[in-house]
Amino acid sequence: MFRSLSILLRPILALGAVLPLLPDASAQTRPSAPPPTVYVRAGHLFDATSDQLRDNVVLVVEGERIAKVAPAGQVAIPAGATVVDLSKAWVLPGLIDCHTHLRARADKYDPINQVKSTPFQLGFNGVVNASKTLQAGFTSVRDVGSEPFFAVDLRRAIDEGFIPGPRIVASGPAIGITGGHGDMNGFAPPVQNMLYPAERDYAIADGPEEVRHQVREQIKYGVDVIKIMATGGVLSQGDKPGAEQLTYEEMKMAVDEAHRTGRKVAAHAHGTEGIKDAVRAGVDSIEHGSLIDAEGIQMMKARGTYLVADIYNDDYILGTAIEFGLPKENQEKEKLVGRLQRENFAKAVAAGVKIAFGTDAGVYPHGDNAKQFHYMVKFGMTPAGAIRAATSSAADLIDRSKDVGTLEAGKYADLIAVTANPLDKVEVLEHVSFVMKGGKVYKDETAAAKPVL
Ligand code: ARG
């Protein structure tokens, strides 16, 4: 029945595909207005093409993109032009968080909540969290591991201009094994079936063929990136962060299928061997990376695999999350990985592994993303290096370098400003006072802002 319906619909769908090519009479008679030009005066500019600051620069923004970046003396600003005066501020590219969960709230830690949430509630969370993220200066995120295609829908609503939020590189639900991180564990089958009907298991896969199917299904629904679970996790029930979950063959299948369509693969991996198998399988980033060893570090460096380590998380998980009901099991697991993750991050940085900024926002409250910069510097990065991890390098990892990540002609006008020098004290990024995305101003507290020192 459905099959015959789709056969009937096929010619209509095909027609839909050519319609946009037909001439639009109104567009032909009405010449389109030139995009409005905005001149942004930047007192100090960190454009993320190098580790240096430039003083007294003007960015010429035409429509949603940057047309020119030049020393103020070389730009004649016409009388009456629209000027954004950030001449007392430090201007940077909009920040990028490569590991968020926009559907999640950080004030409920009872695992049962996961199955109690309706799609509507997740949607409400997403609207609020997207706005908080943008207000915090994050103009792009990669949302990894999201209840069925939630992030794809949110991405569309934001791109349509219906909801304020960051640009989203969206994954579907993370693909993992039965009983692993990402599955709903610990319930007897009849209870499980009531709580978590099979149709919510969008990403449980055992064996390469099931992985292939899940990856293809996700691509069919419009994901930009594939997330897989290489090892156990901290906040799941009944598994171990150090233990390998998807096998090498399963991960290789995910990578081959995703790469064939130009999509990247992010692998959740805390455990030593799982990290290495994921890297061998060709994933583009290791998320968490907590128990990586010297060999794993060398492998990542040799292959150019990014490390996305959520090294602020531990503070929140062993603090406020406990007040919100985090079970003992998860507290104990966090104690096993938290400190080691930071120490191993420092080793990876020292060895020259590529680092991209990613925080696991949703585990802690959205909007606090920039709190991680402090730890990235404490554990071995320079402030400029940490900022580039959240701008130029992050853009490279999420495959958006032609649009975002640096402030150069041709890129989207995604920029933020702070009132003190982030190269002296990276924590100033926790207090972003100006946010522009695609040439549109979403936040401007520069007049009210007191210098943060
Ligand atoms: N989502 C991750 C997990 O459950 C969070 C890990 C947080 N802990 C940390 N030290 N980064 O495994």
JSON list of N, CA and C and ligand atoms in Angstrom, two decimals, residues 99 101 181 227 229 231-236 241 268 270 288 290 309-315 317 330 333-334 337-339 341-342 359-360 363, ligand 1:
[
{"chain": "A", "resi": 99, "resn": "HIS", "atom": "N", "xyz": [31.05, 19.72, 20.54]},
{"chain": "A", "resi": 99, "resn": "HIS", "atom": "CA", "xyz": [30.39, 18.60, 21.24]},
{"chain": "A", "resi": 99, "resn": "HIS", "atom": "C", "xyz": [29.31, 19.14, 22.16]},
{"chain": "A", "resi": 101, "resn": "HIS", "atom": "N", "xyz": [24.91, 18.83, 23.30]},
{"chain": "A", "resi": 101, "resn": "HIS", "atom": "CA", "xyz": [23.64, 18.09, 23.26]},
{"chain": "A", "resi": 101, "resn": "HIS", "atom": "C", "xyz": [22.56, 19.11, 23.56]},
{"chain": "A", "resi": 181, "resn": "HIS", "atom": "N", "xyz": [26.92, 2.29, 25.94]},
{"chain": "A", "resi": 181, "resn": "HIS", "atom": "CA", "xyz": [26.70, 3.71, 26.20]},
{"chain": "A", "resi": 181, "resn": "HIS", "atom": "C", "xyz": [25.75, 4.20, 25.11]},
{"chain": "A", "resi": 227, "resn": "LYS", "atom": "N", "xyz": [27.88, 10.00, 14.72]},
{"chain": "A", "resi": 227, "resn": "LYS", "atom": "CA", "xyz": [28.50, 9.81, 16.04]},
{"chain": "A", "resi": 227, "resn": "LYS", "atom": "C", "xyz": [28.41, 8.33, 16.39]},
{"chain": "A", "resi": 229, "resn": "MET", "atom": "N", "xyz": [29.77, 5.13, 19.27]},
{"chain": "A", "resi": 229, "resn": "MET", "atom": "CA", "xyz": [30.21, 4.86, 20.64]},
{"chain": "A", "resi": 229, "resn": "MET", "atom": "C", "xyz": [31.30, 3.78, 20.61]},
{"chain": "A", "resi": 231, "resn": "THR", "atom": "N", "xyz": [33.53, 3.19, 23.06]},
{"chain": "A", "resi": 231, "resn": "THR", "atom": "CA", "xyz": [33.73, 2.56, 24.38]},
{"chain": "A", "resi": 231, "resn": "THR", "atom": "C", "xyz": [32.54, 2.91, 25.28]},
{"chain": "A", "resi": 232, "resn": "GLY", "atom": "N", "xyz": [32.59, 2.34, 26.48]},
{"chain": "A", "resi": 232, "resn": "GLY", "atom": "CA", "xyz": [31.56, 2.66, 27.46]},
{"chain": "A", "resi": 232, "resn": "GLY", "atom": "C", "xyz": [31.65, 4.12, 27.90]},
{"chain": "A", "resi": 233, "resn": "GLY", "atom": "N", "xyz": [30.73, 4.48, 28.80]},
{"chain": "A", "resi": 233, "resn": "GLY", "atom": "CA", "xyz": [30.67, 5.88, 29.19]},
{"chain": "A", "resi": 233, "resn": "GLY", "atom": "C", "xyz": [30.52, 6.08, 30.68]},
{"chain": "A", "resi": 234, "resn": "VAL", "atom": "N", "xyz": [30.49, 7.33, 31.06]},
{"chain": "A", "resi": 234, "resn": "VAL", "atom": "CA", "xyz": [30.40, 7.71, 32.47]},
{"chain": "A", "resi": 234, "resn": "VAL", "atom": "C", "xyz": [28.94, 7.82, 32.89]},
{"chain": "A", "resi": 235, "resn": "LEU", "atom": "N", "xyz": [28.12, 8.43, 32.06]},
{"chain": "A", "resi": 235, "resn": "LEU", "atom": "CA", "xyz": [26.76, 8.75, 32.50]},
{"chain": "A", "resi": 235, "resn": "LEU", "atom": "C", "xyz": [25.74, 7.70, 32.07]},
{"chain": "A", "resi": 236, "resn": "SER", "atom": "N", "xyz": [26.21, 6.60, 31.49]},
{"chain": "A", "resi": 236, "resn": "SER", "atom": "CA", "xyz": [25.31, 5.50, 31.15]},
{"chain": "A", "resi": 236, "resn": "SER", "atom": "C", "xyz": [25.28, 4.52, 32.33]},
{"chain": "A", "resi": 241, "resn": "PRO", "atom": "N", "xyz": [33.56, 2.85, 31.26]},
{"chain": "A", "resi": 241, "resn": "PRO", "atom": "CA", "xyz": [34.16, 3.80, 30.31]},
{"chain": "A", "resi": 241, "resn": "PRO", "atom": "C", "xyz": [35.39, 3.23, 29.59]},
{"chain": "A", "resi": 268, "resn": "HIS", "atom": "N", "xyz": [32.83, 8.69, 20.36]},
{"chain": "A", "resi": 268, "resn": "HIS", "atom": "CA", "xyz": [32.90, 8.75, 21.82]},
{"chain": "A", "resi": 268, "resn": "HIS", "atom": "C", "xyz": [33.87, 7.66, 22.25]},
{"chain": "A", "resi": 270, "resn": "HIS", "atom": "N", "xyz": [36.46, 6.77, 25.69]},
{"chain": "A", "resi": 270, "resn": "HIS", "atom": "CA", "xyz": [37.26, 7.02, 26.89]},
{"chain": "A", "resi": 270, "resn": "HIS", "atom": "C", "xyz": [38.40, 6.00, 26.99]},
{"chain": "A", "resi": 288, "resn": "HIS", "atom": "N", "xyz": [36.24, 12.92, 24.16]},
{"chain": "A", "resi": 288, "resn": "HIS", "atom": "CA", "xyz": [36.64, 12.59, 25.54]},
{"chain": "A", "resi": 288, "resn": "HIS", "atom": "C", "xyz": [38.12, 12.20, 25.62]},
{"chain": "A", "resi": 290, "resn": "SER", "atom": "N", "xyz": [39.71, 10.11, 27.36]},
{"chain": "A", "resi": 290, "resn": "SER", "atom": "CA", "xyz": [40.19, 10.16, 28.75]},
{"chain": "A", "resi": 290, "resn": "SER", "atom": "C", "xyz": [41.40, 9.28, 29.06]},
{"chain": "A", "resi": 309, "resn": "ALA", "atom": "N", "xyz": [38.20, 17.06, 23.84]},
{"chain": "A", "resi": 309, "resn": "ALA", "atom": "CA", "xyz": [38.17, 16.58, 25.23]},
{"chain": "A", "resi": 309, "resn": "ALA", "atom": "C", "xyz": [37.37, 17.56, 26.10]},
{"chain": "A", "resi": 310, "resn": "ASP", "atom": "N", "xyz": [36.33, 17.04, 26.72]},
{"chain": "A", "resi": 310, "resn": "ASP", "atom": "CA", "xyz": [35.41, 17.87, 27.52]},
{"chain": "A", "resi": 310, "resn": "ASP", "atom": "C", "xyz": [35.95, 18.05, 28.94]},
{"chain": "A", "resi": 311, "resn": "ILE", "atom": "N", "xyz": [37.02, 18.80, 29.06]},
{"chain": "A", "resi": 311, "resn": "ILE", "atom": "CA", "xyz": [37.72, 18.80, 30.35]},
{"chain": "A", "resi": 311, "resn": "ILE", "atom": "C", "xyz": [37.19, 19.79, 31.39]},
{"chain": "A", "resi": 312, "resn": "TYR", "atom": "N", "xyz": [36.10, 20.46, 31.12]},
{"chain": "A", "resi": 312, "resn": "TYR", "atom": "CA", "xyz": [35.46, 21.22, 32.20]},
{"chain": "A", "resi": 312, "resn": "TYR", "atom": "C", "xyz": [34.47, 20.34, 32.97]},
{"chain": "A", "resi": 313, "resn": "ASN", "atom": "N", "xyz": [33.82, 19.42, 32.23]},
{"chain": "A", "resi": 313, "resn": "ASN", "atom": "CA", "xyz": [32.75, 18.57, 32.74]},
{"chain": "A", "resi": 313, "resn": "ASN", "atom": "C", "xyz": [32.90, 18.04, 34.16]},
{"chain": "A", "resi": 314, "resn": "ASP", "atom": "N", "xyz": [34.09, 17.58, 34.49]},
{"chain": "A", "resi": 314, "resn": "ASP", "atom": "CA", "xyz": [34.33, 16.90, 35.77]},
{"chain": "A", "resi": 314, "resn": "ASP", "atom": "C", "xyz": [33.89, 17.78, 36.95]},
{"chain": "A", "resi": 315, "resn": "ASP", "atom": "N", "xyz": [34.15, 19.09, 36.87]},
{"chain": "A", "resi": 315, "resn": "ASP", "atom": "CA", "xyz": [33.76, 20.00, 37.95]},
{"chain": "A", "resi": 315, "resn": "ASP", "atom": "C", "xyz": [32.26, 19.92, 38.22]},
{"chain": "A", "resi": 317, "resn": "ILE", "atom": "N", "xyz": [30.06, 17.56, 37.10]},
{"chain": "A", "resi": 317, "resn": "ILE", "atom": "CA", "xyz": [29.53, 16.22, 37.39]},
{"chain": "A", "resi": 317, "resn": "ILE", "atom": "C", "xyz": [29.76, 15.86, 38.86]},
{"chain": "A", "resi": 330, "resn": "ASN", "atom": "N", "xyz": [27.46, 6.49, 38.53]},
{"chain": "A", "resi": 330, "resn": "ASN", "atom": "CA", "xyz": [28.03, 7.46, 37.60]},
{"chain": "A", "resi": 330, "resn": "ASN", "atom": "C", "xyz": [29.06, 8.34, 38.30]},
{"chain": "A", "resi": 333, "resn": "LYS", "atom": "N", "xyz": [32.21, 6.34, 38.35]},
{"chain": "A", "resi": 333, "resn": "LYS", "atom": "CA", "xyz": [32.86, 6.28, 37.03]},
{"chain": "A", "resi": 333, "resn": "LYS", "atom": "C", "xyz": [33.57, 7.60, 36.71]},
{"chain": "A", "resi": 334, "resn": "GLU", "atom": "N", "xyz": [32.92, 8.70, 37.09]},
{"chain": "A", "resi": 334, "resn": "GLU", "atom": "CA", "xyz": [33.55, 10.01, 36.82]},
{"chain": "A", "resi": 334, "resn": "GLU", "atom": "C", "xyz": [34.88, 10.12, 37.57]},
{"chain": "A", "resi": 337, "resn": "VAL", "atom": "N", "xyz": [37.73, 8.62, 35.61]},
{"chain": "A", "resi": 337, "resn": "VAL", "atom": "CA", "xyz": [38.26, 9.22, 34.37]},
{"chain": "A", "resi": 337, "resn": "VAL", "atom": "C", "xyz": [38.60, 10.71, 34.45]},
{"chain": "A", "resi": 338, "resn": "GLY", "atom": "N", "xyz": [37.93, 11.45, 35.34]},
{"chain": "A", "resi": 338, "resn": "GLY", "atom": "CA", "xyz": [38.01, 12.91, 35.32]},
{"chain": "A", "resi": 338, "resn": "GLY", "atom": "C", "xyz": [39.44, 13.47, 35.36]},
{"chain": "A", "resi": 339, "resn": "ARG", "atom": "N", "xyz": [40.17, 13.06, 36.39]},
{"chain": "A", "resi": 339, "resn": "ARG", "atom": "CA", "xyz": [41.52, 13.61, 36.57]},
{"chain": "A", "resi": 339, "resn": "ARG", "atom": "C", "xyz": [42.45, 13.12, 35.45]},
{"chain": "A", "resi": 341, "resn": "GLN", "atom": "N", "xyz": [41.70, 12.27, 32.50]},
{"chain": "A", "resi": 341, "resn": "GLN", "atom": "CA", "xyz": [41.38, 12.91, 31.22]},
{"chain": "A", "resi": 341, "resn": "GLN", "atom": "C", "xyz": [42.15, 14.22, 31.07]},
{"chain": "A", "resi": 342, "resn": "ARG", "atom": "N", "xyz": [42.19, 15.00, 32.15]},
{"chain": "A", "resi": 342, "resn": "ARG", "atom": "CA", "xyz": [42.90, 16.28, 32.08]},
{"chain": "A", "resi": 342, "resn": "ARG", "atom": "C", "xyz": [44.41, 16.06, 31.90]},
{"chain": "A", "resi": 359, "resn": "THR", "atom": "N", "xyz": [32.67, 20.50, 24.51]},
{"chain": "A", "resi": 359, "resn": "THR", "atom": "CA", "xyz": [32.47, 20.53, 25.96]},
{"chain": "A", "resi": 359, "resn": "THR", "atom": "C", "xyz": [31.47, 19.53, 26.52]},
{"chain": "A", "resi": 360, "resn": "ASP", "atom": "N", "xyz": [30.62, 18.93, 25.67]},
{"chain": "A", "resi": 360, "resn": "ASP", "atom": "CA", "xyz": [29.53, 18.08, 26.16]},
{"chain": "A", "resi": 360, "resn": "ASP", "atom": "C", "xyz": [28.46, 18.92, 26.87]},
{"chain": "A", "resi": 363, "resn": "VAL", "atom": "N", "xyz": [25.47, 18.24, 29.66]},
{"chain": "A", "resi": 363, "resn": "VAL", "atom": "CA", "xyz": [25.87, 17.58, 30.90]},
{"chain": "A", "resi": 363, "resn": "VAL", "atom": "C", "xyz": [25.95, 18.68, 31.98]},
{"chain": "B", "resi": 1, "resn": "ARG", "atom": "N1", "xyz": [28.98, 11.97, 28.02]},
{"chain": "B", "resi": 1, "resn": "ARG", "atom": "C1", "xyz": [30.18, 11.53, 28.67]},
{"chain": "B", "resi": 1, "resn": "ARG", "atom": "C2", "xyz": [29.98, 10.15, 29.22]},
{"chain": "B", "resi": 1, "resn": "ARG", "atom": "O1", "xyz": [28.94, 9.87, 29.76]},
{"chain": "B", "resi": 1, "resn": "ARG", "atom": "C3", "xyz": [30.54, 12.47, 29.76]},
{"chain": "B", "resi": 1, "resn": "ARG", "atom": "C4", "xyz": [31.85, 12.26, 30.34]},
{"chain": "B", "resi": 1, "resn": "ARG", "atom": "C5", "xyz": [32.12, 13.33, 31.30]},
{"chain": "B", "resi": 1, "resn": "ARG", "atom": "N2", "xyz": [33.29, 13.18, 32.09]},
{"chain": "B", "resi": 1, "resn": "ARG", "atom": "C6", "xyz": [34.44, 13.71, 31.78]},
{"chain": "B", "resi": 1, "resn": "ARG", "atom": "N3", "xyz": [35.40, 13.61, 32.64]},
{"chain": "B", "resi": 1, "resn": "ARG", "atom": "N4", "xyz": [34.64, 14.30, 30.67]},
{"chain": "B", "resi": 1, "resn": "ARG", "atom": "O2", "xyz": [30.83, 9.33, 29.12]}
]
